[in-house]
PDB file of C-alpha atoms in Angstrom:
ATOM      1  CA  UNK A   1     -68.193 -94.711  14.032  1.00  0.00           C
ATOM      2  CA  UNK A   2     -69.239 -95.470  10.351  1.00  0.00           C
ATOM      3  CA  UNK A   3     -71.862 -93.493   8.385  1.00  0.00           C
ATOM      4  CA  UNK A   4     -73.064 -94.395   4.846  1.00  0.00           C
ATOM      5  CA  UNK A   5     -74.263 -91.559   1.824  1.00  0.00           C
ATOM      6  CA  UNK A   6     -75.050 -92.714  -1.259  1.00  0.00           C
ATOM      7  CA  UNK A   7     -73.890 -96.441  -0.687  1.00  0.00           C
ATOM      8  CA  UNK A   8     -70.361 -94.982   0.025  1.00  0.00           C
ATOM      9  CA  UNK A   9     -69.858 -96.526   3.753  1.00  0.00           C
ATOM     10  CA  UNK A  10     -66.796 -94.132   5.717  1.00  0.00           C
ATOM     11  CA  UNK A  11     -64.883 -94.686   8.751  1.00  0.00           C
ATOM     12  CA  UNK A  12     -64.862 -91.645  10.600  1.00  0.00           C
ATOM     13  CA  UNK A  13     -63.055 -92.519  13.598  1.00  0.00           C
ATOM     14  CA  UNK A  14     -59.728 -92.078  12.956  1.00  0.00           C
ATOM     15  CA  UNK A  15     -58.921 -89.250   9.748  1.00  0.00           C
ATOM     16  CA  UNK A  16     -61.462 -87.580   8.124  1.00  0.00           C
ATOM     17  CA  UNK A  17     -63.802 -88.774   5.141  1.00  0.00           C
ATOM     18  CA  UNK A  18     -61.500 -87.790   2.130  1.00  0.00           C
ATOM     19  CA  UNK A  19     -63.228 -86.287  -1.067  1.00  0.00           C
ATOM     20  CA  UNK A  20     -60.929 -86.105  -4.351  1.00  0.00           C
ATOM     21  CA  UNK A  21     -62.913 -83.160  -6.376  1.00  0.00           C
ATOM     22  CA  UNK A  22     -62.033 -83.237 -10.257  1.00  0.00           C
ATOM     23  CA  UNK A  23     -62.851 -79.893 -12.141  1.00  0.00           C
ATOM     24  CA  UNK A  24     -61.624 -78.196 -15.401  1.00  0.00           C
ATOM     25  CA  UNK A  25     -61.650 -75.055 -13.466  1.00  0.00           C
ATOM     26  CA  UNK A  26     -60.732 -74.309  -9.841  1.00  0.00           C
ATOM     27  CA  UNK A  27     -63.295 -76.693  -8.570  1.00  0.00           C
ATOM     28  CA  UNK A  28     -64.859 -74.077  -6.058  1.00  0.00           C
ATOM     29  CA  UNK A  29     -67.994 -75.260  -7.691  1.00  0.00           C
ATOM     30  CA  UNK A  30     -67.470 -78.924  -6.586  1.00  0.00           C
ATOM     31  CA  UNK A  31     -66.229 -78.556  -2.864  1.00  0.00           C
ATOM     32  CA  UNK A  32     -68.826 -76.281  -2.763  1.00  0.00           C
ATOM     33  CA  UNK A  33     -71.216 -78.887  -3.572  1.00  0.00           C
ATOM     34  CA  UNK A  34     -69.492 -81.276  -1.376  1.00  0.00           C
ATOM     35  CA  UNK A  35     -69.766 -79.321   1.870  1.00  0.00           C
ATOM     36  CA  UNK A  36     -72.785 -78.834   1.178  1.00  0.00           C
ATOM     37  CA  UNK A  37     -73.717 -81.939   1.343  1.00  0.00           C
ATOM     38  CA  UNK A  38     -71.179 -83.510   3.750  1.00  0.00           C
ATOM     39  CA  UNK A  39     -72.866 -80.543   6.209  1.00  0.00           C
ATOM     40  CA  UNK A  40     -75.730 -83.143   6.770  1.00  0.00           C
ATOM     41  CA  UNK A  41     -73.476 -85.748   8.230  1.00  0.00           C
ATOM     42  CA  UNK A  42     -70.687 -85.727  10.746  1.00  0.00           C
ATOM     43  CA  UNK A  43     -71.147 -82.080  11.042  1.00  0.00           C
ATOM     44  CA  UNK A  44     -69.582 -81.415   8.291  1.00  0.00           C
ATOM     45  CA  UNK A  45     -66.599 -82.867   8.865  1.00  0.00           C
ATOM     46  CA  UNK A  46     -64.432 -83.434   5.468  1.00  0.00           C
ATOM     47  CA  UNK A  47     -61.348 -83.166   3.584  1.00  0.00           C
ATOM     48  CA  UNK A  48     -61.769 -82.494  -0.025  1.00  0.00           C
ATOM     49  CA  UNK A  49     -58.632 -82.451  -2.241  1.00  0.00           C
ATOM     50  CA  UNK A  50     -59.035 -80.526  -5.381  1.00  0.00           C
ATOM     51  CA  UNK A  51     -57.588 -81.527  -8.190  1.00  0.00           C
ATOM     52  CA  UNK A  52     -58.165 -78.320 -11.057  1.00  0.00           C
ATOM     53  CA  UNK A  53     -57.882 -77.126 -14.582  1.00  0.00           C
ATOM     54  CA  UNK A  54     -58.029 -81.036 -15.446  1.00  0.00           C
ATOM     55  CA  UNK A  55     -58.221 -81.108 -19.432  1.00  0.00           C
ATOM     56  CA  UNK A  56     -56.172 -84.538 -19.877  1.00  0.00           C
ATOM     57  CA  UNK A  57     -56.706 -88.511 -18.737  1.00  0.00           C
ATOM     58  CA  UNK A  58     -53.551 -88.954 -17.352  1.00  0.00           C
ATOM     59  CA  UNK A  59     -54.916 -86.389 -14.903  1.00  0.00           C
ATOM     60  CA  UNK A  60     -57.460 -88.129 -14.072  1.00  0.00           C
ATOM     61  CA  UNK A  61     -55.808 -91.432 -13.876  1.00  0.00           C
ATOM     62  CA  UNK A  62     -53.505 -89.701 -11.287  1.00  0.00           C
ATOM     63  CA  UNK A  63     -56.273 -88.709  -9.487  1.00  0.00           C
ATOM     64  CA  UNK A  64     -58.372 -92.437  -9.086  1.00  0.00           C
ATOM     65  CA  UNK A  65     -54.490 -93.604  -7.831  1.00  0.00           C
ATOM     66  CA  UNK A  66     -54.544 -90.776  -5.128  1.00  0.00           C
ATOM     67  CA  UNK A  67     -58.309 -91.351  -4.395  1.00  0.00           C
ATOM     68  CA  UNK A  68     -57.490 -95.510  -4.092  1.00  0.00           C
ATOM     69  CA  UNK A  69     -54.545 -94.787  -1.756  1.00  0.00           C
ATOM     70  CA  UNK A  70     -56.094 -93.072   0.571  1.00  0.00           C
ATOM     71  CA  UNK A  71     -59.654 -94.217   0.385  1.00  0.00           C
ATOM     72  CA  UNK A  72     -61.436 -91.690  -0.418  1.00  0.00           C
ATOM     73  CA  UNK A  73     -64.184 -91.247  -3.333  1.00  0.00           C
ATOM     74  CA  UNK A  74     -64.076 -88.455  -6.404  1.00  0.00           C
ATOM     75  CA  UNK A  75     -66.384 -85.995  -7.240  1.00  0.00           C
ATOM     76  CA  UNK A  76     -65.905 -84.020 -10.756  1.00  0.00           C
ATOM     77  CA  UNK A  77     -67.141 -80.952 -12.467  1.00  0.00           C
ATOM     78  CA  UNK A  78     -65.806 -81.663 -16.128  1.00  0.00           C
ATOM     79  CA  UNK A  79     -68.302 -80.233 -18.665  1.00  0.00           C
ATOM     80  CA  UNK A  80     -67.021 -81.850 -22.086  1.00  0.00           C
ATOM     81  CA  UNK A  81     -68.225 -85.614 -22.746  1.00  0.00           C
ATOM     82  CA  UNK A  82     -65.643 -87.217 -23.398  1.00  0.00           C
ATOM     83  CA  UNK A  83     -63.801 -86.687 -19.727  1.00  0.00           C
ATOM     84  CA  UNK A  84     -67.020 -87.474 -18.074  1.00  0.00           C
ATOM     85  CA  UNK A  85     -67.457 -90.388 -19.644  1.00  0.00           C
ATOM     86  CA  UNK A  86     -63.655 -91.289 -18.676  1.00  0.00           C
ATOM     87  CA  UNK A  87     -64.198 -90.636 -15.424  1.00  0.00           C
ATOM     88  CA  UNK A  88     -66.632 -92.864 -15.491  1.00  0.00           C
ATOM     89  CA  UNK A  89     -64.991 -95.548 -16.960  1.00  0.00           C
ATOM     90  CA  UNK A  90     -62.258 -95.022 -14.726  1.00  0.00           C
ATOM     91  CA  UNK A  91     -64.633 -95.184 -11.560  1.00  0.00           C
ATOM     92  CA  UNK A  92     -65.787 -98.828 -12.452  1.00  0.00           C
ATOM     93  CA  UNK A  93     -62.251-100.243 -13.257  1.00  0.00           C
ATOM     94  CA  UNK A  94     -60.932 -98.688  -9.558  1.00  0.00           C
ATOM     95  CA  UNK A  95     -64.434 -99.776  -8.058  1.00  0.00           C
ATOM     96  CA  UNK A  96     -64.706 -96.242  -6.420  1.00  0.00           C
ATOM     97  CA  UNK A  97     -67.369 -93.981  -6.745  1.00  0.00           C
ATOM     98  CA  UNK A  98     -67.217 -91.274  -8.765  1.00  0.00           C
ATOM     99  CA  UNK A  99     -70.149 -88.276  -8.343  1.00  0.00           C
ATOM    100  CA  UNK A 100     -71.044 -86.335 -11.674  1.00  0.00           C
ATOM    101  CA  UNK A 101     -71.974 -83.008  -9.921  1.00  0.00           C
ATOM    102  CA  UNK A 102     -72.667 -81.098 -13.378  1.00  0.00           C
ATOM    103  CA  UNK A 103     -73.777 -83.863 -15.882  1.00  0.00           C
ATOM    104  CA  UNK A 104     -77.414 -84.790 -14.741  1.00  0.00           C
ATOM    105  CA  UNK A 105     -78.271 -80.636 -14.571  1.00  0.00           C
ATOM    106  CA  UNK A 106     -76.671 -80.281 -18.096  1.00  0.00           C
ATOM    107  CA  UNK A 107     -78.637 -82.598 -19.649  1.00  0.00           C
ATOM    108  CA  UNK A 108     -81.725 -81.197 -18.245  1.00  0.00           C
ATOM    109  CA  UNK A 109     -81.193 -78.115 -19.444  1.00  0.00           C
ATOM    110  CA  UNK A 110     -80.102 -79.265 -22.878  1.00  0.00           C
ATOM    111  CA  UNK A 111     -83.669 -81.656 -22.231  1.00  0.00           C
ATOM    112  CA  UNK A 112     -85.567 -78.121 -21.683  1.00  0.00           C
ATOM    113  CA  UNK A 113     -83.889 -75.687 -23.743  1.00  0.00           C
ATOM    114  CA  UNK A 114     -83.995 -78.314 -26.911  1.00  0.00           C
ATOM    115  CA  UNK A 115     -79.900 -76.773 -27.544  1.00  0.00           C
ATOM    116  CA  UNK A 116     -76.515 -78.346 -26.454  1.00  0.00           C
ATOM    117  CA  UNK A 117     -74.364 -76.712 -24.208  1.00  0.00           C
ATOM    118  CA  UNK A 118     -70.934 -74.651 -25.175  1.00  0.00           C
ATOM    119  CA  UNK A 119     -69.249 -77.500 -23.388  1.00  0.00           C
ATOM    120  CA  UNK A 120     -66.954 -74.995 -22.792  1.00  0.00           C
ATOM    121  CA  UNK A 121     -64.288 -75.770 -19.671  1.00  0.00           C
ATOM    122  CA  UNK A 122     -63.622 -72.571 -17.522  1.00  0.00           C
ATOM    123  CA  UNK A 123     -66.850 -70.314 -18.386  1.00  0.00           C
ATOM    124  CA  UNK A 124     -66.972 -70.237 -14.621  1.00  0.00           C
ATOM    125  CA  UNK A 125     -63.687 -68.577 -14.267  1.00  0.00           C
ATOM    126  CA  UNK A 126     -64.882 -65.770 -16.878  1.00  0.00           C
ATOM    127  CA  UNK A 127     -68.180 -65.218 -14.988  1.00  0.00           C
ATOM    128  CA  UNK A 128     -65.885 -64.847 -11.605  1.00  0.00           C
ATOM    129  CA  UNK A 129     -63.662 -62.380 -13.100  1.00  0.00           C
ATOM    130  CA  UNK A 130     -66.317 -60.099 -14.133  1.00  0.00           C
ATOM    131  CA  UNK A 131     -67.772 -60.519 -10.254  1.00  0.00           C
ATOM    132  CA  UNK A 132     -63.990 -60.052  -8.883  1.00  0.00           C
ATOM    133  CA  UNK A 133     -63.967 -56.998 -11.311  1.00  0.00           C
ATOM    134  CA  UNK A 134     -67.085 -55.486  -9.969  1.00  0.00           C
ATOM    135  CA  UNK A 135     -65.903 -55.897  -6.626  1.00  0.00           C
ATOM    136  CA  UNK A 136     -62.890 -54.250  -6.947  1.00  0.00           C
ATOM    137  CA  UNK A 137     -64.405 -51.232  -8.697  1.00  0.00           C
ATOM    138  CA  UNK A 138     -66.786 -50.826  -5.429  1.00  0.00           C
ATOM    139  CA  UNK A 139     -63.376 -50.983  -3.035  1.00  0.00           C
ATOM    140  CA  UNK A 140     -62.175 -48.014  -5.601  1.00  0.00           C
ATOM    141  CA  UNK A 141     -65.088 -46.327  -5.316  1.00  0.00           C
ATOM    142  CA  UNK A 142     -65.257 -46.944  -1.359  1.00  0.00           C
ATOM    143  CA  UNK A 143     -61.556 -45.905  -1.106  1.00  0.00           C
ATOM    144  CA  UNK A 144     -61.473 -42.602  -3.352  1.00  0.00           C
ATOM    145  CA  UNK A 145     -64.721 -40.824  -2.200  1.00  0.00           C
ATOM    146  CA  UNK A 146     -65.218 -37.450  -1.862  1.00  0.00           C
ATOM    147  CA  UNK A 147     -61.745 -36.663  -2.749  1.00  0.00           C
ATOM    148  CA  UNK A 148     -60.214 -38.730   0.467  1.00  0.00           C
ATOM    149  CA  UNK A 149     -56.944 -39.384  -2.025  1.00  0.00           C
ATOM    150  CA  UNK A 150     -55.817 -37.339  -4.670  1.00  0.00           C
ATOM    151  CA  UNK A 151     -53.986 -40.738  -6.137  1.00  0.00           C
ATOM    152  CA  UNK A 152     -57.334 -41.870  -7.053  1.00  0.00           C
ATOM    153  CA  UNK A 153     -57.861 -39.292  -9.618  1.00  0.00           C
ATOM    154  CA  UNK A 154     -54.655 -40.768 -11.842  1.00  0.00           C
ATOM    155  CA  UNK A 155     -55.911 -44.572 -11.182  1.00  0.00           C
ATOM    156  CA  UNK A 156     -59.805 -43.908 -12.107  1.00  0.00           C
ATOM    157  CA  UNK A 157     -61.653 -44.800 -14.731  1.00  0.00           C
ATOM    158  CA  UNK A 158     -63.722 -41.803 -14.429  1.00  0.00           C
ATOM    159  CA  UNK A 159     -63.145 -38.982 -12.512  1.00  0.00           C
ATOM    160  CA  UNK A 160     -66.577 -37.107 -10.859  1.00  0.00           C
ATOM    161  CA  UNK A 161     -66.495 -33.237  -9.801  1.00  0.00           C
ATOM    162  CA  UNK A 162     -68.623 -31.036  -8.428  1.00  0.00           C
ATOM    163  CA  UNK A 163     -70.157 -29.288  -5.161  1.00  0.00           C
ATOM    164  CA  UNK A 164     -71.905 -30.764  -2.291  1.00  0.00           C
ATOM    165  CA  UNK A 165     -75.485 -33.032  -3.050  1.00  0.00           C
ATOM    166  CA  UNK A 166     -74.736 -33.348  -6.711  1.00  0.00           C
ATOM    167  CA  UNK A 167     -74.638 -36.913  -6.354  1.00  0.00           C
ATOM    168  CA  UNK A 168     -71.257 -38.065  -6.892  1.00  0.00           C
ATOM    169  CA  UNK A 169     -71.385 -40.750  -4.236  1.00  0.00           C
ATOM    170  CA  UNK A 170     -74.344 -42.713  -5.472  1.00  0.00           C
ATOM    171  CA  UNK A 171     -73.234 -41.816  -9.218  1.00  0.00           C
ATOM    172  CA  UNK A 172     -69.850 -43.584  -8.273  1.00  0.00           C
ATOM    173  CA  UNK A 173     -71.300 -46.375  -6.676  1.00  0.00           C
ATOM    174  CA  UNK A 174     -73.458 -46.974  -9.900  1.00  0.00           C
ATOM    175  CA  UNK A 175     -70.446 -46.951 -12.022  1.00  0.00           C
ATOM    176  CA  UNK A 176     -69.005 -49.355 -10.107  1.00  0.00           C
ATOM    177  CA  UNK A 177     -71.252 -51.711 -10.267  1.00  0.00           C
ATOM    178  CA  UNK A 178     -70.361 -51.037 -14.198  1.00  0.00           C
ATOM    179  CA  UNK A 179     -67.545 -52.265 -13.389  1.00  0.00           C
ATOM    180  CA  UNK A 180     -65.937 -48.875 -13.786  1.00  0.00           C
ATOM    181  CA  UNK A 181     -63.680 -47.402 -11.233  1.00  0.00           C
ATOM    182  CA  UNK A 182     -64.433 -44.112 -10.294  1.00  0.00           C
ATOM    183  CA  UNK A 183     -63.337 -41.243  -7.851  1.00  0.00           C
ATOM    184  CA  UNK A 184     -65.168 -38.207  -7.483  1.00  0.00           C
ATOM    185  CA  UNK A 185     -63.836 -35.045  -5.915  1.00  0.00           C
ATOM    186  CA  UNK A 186     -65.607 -32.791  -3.807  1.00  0.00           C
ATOM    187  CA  UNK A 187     -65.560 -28.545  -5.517  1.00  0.00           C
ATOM    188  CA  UNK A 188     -65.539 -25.748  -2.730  1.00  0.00           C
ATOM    189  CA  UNK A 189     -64.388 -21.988  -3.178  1.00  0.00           C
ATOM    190  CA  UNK A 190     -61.898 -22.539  -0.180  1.00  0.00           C
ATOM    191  CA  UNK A 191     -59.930 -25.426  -1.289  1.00  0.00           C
ATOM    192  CA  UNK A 192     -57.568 -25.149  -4.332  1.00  0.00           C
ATOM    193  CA  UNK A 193     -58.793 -28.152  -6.861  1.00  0.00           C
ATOM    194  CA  UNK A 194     -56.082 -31.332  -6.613  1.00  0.00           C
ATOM    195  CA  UNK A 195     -53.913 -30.644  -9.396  1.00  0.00           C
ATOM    196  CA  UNK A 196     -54.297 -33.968 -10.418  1.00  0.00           C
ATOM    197  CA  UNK A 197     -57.794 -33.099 -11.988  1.00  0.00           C
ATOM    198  CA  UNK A 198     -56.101 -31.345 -14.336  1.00  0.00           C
ATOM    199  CA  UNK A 199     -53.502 -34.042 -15.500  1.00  0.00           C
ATOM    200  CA  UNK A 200     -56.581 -36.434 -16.658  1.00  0.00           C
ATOM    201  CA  UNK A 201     -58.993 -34.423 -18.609  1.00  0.00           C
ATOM    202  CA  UNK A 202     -60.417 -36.948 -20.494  1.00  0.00           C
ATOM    203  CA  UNK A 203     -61.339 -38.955 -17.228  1.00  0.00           C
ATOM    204  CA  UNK A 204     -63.188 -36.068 -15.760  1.00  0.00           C
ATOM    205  CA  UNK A 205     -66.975 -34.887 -15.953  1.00  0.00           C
ATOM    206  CA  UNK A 206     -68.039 -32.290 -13.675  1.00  0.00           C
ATOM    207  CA  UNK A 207     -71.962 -32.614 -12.183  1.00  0.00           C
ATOM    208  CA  UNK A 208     -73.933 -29.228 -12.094  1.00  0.00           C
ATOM    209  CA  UNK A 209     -77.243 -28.545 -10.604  1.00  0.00           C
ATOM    210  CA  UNK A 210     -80.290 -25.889 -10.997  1.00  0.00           C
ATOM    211  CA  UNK A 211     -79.469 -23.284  -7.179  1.00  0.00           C
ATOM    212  CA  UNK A 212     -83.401 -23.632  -6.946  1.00  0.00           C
ATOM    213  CA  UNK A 213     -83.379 -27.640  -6.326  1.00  0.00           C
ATOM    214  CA  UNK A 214     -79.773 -27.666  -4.494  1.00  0.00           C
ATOM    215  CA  UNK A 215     -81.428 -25.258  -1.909  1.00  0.00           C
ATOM    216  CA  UNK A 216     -84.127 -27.516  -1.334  1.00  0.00           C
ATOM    217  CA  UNK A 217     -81.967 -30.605  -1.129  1.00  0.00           C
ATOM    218  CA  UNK A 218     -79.310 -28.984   1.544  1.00  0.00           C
ATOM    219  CA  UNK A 219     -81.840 -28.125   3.306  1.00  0.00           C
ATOM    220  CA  UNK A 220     -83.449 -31.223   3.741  1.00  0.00           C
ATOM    221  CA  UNK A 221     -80.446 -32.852   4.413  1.00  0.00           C
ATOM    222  CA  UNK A 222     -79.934 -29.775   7.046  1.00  0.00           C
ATOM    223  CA  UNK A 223     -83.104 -31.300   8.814  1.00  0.00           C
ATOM    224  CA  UNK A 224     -81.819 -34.820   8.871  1.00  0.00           C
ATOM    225  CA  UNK A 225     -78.638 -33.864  10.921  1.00  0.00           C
ATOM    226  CA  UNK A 226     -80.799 -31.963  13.036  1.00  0.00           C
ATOM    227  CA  UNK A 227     -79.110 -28.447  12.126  1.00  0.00           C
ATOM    228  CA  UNK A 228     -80.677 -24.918  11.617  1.00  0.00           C
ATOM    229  CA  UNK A 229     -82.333 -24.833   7.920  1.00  0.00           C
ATOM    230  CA  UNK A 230     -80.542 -20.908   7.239  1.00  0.00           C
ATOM    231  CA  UNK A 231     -76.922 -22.774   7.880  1.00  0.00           C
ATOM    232  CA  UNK A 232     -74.284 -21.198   5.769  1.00  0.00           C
ATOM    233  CA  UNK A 233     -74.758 -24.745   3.694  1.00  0.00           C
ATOM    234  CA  UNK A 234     -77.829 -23.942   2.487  1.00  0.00           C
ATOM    235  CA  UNK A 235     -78.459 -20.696   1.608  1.00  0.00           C
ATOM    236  CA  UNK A 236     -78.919 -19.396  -1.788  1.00  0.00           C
ATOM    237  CA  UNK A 237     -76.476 -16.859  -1.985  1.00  0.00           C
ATOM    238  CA  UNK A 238     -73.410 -19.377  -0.939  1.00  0.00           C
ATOM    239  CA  UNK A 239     -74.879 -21.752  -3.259  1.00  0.00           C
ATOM    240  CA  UNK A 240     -74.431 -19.507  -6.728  1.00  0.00           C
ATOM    241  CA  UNK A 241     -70.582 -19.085  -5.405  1.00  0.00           C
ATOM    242  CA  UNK A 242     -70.428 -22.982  -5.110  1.00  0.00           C
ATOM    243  CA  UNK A 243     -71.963 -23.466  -8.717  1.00  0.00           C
ATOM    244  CA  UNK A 244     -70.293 -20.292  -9.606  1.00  0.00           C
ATOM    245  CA  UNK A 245     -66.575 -21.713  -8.722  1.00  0.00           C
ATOM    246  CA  UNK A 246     -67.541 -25.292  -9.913  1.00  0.00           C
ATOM    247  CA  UNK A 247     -68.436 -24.140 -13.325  1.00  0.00           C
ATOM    248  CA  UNK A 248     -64.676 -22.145 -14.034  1.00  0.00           C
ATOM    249  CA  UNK A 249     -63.098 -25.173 -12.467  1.00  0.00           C
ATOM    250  CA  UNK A 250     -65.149 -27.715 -15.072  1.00  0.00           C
ATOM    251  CA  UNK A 251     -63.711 -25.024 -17.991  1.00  0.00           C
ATOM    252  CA  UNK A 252     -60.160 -25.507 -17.138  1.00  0.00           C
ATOM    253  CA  UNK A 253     -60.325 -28.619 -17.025  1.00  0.00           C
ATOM    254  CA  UNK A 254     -61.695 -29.207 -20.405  1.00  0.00           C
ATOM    255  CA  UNK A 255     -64.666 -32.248 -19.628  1.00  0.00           C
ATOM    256  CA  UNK A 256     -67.821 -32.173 -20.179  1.00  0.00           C
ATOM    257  CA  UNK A 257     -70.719 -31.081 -17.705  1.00  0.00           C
ATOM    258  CA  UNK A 258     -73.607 -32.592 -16.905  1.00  0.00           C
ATOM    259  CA  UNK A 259     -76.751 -31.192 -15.362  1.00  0.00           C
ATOM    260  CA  UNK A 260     -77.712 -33.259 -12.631  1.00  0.00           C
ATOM    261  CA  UNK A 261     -81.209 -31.030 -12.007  1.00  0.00           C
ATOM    262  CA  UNK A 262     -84.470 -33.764 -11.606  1.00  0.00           C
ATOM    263  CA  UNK A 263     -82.313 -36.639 -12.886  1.00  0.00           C
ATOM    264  CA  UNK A 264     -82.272 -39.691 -11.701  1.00  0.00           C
ATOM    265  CA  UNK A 265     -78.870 -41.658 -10.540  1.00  0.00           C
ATOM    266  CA  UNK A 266     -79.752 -44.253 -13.518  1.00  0.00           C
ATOM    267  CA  UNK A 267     -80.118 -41.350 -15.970  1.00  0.00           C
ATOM    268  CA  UNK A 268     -76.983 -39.439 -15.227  1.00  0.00           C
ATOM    269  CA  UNK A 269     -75.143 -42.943 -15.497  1.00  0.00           C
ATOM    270  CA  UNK A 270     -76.180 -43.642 -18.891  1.00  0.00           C
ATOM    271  CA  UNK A 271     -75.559 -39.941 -19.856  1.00  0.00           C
ATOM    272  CA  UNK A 272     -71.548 -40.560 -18.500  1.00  0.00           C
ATOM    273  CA  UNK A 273     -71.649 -44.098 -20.254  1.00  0.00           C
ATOM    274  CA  UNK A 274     -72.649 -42.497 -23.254  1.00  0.00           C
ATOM    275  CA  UNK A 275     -69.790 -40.101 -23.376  1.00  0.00           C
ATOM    276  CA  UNK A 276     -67.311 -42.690 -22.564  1.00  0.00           C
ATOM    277  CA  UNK A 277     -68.597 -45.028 -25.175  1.00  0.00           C
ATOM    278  CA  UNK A 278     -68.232 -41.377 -27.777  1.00  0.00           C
ATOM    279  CA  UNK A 279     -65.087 -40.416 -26.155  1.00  0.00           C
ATOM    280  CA  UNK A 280     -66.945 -37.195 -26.759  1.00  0.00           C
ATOM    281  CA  UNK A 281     -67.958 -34.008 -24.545  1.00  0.00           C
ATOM    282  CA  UNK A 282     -71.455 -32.628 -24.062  1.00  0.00           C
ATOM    283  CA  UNK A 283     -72.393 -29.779 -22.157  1.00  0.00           C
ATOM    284  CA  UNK A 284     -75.956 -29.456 -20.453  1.00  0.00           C
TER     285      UNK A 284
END
């Protein structure tokens, strides 16, 4: 069984249709781009060879030699000229076709922008490792909530304290998307603080809240599990001891506090980034 794209004719009966993908990075972009495409014939069915972090000809020479021996055709995601142009050149002398997958959208936007591109090989690989880095802070952040494991607290890039329904878990989750790692560690009168709080001051802000407001938001959440409103959880009197505790905790440690009363997630964030950025304390 044959099947033509693009003029390129391949045998399919015997091996699969063989794709040689040139990049200057890891060429994820370009196989990408190649399934994608090879999904609308033959199911799918194709073996692309990458060939990365290309930034010489003799790699690409190496890679029309490979392509002729076993019949396959290139595809390339090189973003300075010159290489394009050579792979080019180098697809007419070896008569096999070679698929810019980057130029024609480059000079489009250099066509609509009226600027030239950075031409610079790799920015991929920068933009990845700020997404890899993001991704990793929201495994922290998974991993090291509500004080599952004390080791987080030495590992963190900022350490959150305080009692129940201040808002640790969505202010971690926040941060992390920061790309900031971040534990947070749960305050009650009955369970000695890890002493590990203690060891990182400077990582550490504790979260406070107005009794009035924490009241109201215990209960509600009371309500949504379908429990009594006058639980122990909720009432006013074991809330004081909570903030109470909290608050001598906070002072031994030495970090700043931050009053999490009618605030939203966003605006508690920027208050932490804030001190971070300072390397400062605040109080309130």
């Amino acid at each position: 069984m044959k099947f033509e794209a693009g003029g390129i004719t391949i045998n399919t009966n015997a091996t699969l249709p063989v794709v040689y993908v040139i990049s200057d990075s890891v060429g994820e972009t370009g196989e990408f781009v190649v399934r994608a495409v090879a999904s609308q014939f033959n199911g799918g069915r194709v073996e692309i060879r990458r060939i990365p972090y290309v930034d010489d000809k003799a790699s690409i020479v190496e890679a029309f030699d490979l392509a002729k021996d076993s019949g396959a055709f290139i595809a390339y995601t090189l973003v300075v000229p010159e290489m394009r142009a050579y792979v080019k050149e180098m697809g007419l002398k070896y008569d096999i076709p070679a698929v810019d997958l980057l130029g024609g959208l480059m000079d489009t936007f250099a066509d609509f922008y009226k600027k030239q591109p950075h031409y610079a090989p790799g920015s991929m690989r920068q933009l990845d490792a700020e997404y890899f880095k993001k991704v990793e802070a929201i495994e922290f952040a998974v991993k090291y909530d509500d004080g599952k494991d004390p080791r987080g607290i030495l590992r963190a890039d900022v350490v959150l304290v305080g009692i129940s329904r201040t808002s640790k878990t969505p202010l971690s989750m926040y941060l992390a998307h920061k790309r900031l790692k971040v534990a947070n560690v749960p305050l009650a009168p009955e369970v000695t603080p890890p002493e590990e709080l203690f060891m990182v001051p400077k990582k550490c802000i504790g979260l406070i809240i107005n009794p009035e407001q924490l009241n109201e938001i215990r209960q509600e959440r009371l309500k949504t599990l379908g429990l009594k409103r006058n639980a122990n959880y909720a009432k006013y009197e074991r809330i004081l001891e909570e903030l109470e505790f909290s608050e001598k905790v906070m002072k031994k440690i030495g970090c700043p506090i931050i009053n999490v009363s009618n605030k939203a997630v966003e605006e508690t964030a920027g208050t932490i980034l804030d001190i971070l950025n300072k390397g400062g304390n605040i109080s309130g």
